Amino acid sequence: MLVIASVFVALAALLHGYIFLMESVWWTRPATWKRFGVADQAAADTTRPMAYNQGFYNLFLGIGAAIGLVLVWTGVDEAGRALVLFSTACMFLAAAVLTTTGRGYLRAALTQGTLPLIGFVLFLFA
């Protein structure tokens, strides 16, 4: 079960790394800001600092999960599990908060929160 749990956690970490790229690197590209429901280029330019910061939150959570996996698989089990559980819980809770911002964000919240939730539950029992 640890292998399957690790796969879900790794996928969650990769997803959050991709979200980082969209928010912090590619934000002003029309394909990216349209995906986030931003109205136009001017609005994308205005919200760029916020998205840049938000992207780094996602990156740090993904890195935390990845480091936790490395620790678990190299024998530093307790610290690694704690880091994996903390990171995936934060990912899921951030997605839960996203659902409170409006019905239009439900799909994004499900995308952002499903992998870490599954990884968290499987890791908890692995």
mmCIF file of C-alpha atoms in Angstrom, residues 16 19-21 23-25 50-63:
data_model
loop_
_atom_site.group_PDB
_atom_site.id
_atom_site.type_symbol
_atom_site.label_atom_id
_atom_site.label_comp_id
_atom_site.label_asym_id
_atom_site.label_seq_id
_atom_site.Cartn_x
_atom_site.Cartn_y
_atom_site.Cartn_z
ATOM 1 C CA HIS A 16 1.223 21.473 -7.505
ATOM 2 C CA ILE A 19 0.131 24.917 -10.805
ATOM 3 C CA PHE A 20 3.225 26.849 -9.719
ATOM 4 C CA LEU A 21 4.333 27.122 -13.336
ATOM 5 C CA GLU A 23 0.589 30.937 -11.638
ATOM 6 C CA SER A 24 4.158 32.156 -11.227
ATOM 7 C CA VAL A 25 5.762 31.695 -14.644
ATOM 8 C CA MET A 50 -1.019 37.784 -6.399
ATOM 9 C CA ALA A 51 -0.766 34.798 -8.743
ATOM 10 C CA TYR A 52 3.033 34.847 -8.489
ATOM 11 C CA ASN A 53 2.839 34.587 -4.703
ATOM 12 C CA GLN A 54 0.102 31.970 -4.791
ATOM 13 C CA GLY A 55 2.128 29.847 -7.190
ATOM 14 C CA PHE A 56 4.982 29.672 -4.740
ATOM 15 C CA TYR A 57 2.651 28.364 -2.042
ATOM 16 C CA ASN A 58 1.783 25.510 -4.376
ATOM 17 C CA LEU A 59 5.445 24.907 -5.190
ATOM 18 C CA PHE A 60 6.437 24.746 -1.532
ATOM 19 C CA LEU A 61 3.660 22.268 -0.745
ATOM 20 C CA GLY A 62 4.738 20.084 -3.662
ATOM 21 C CA ILE A 63 8.363 20.220 -2.558
#
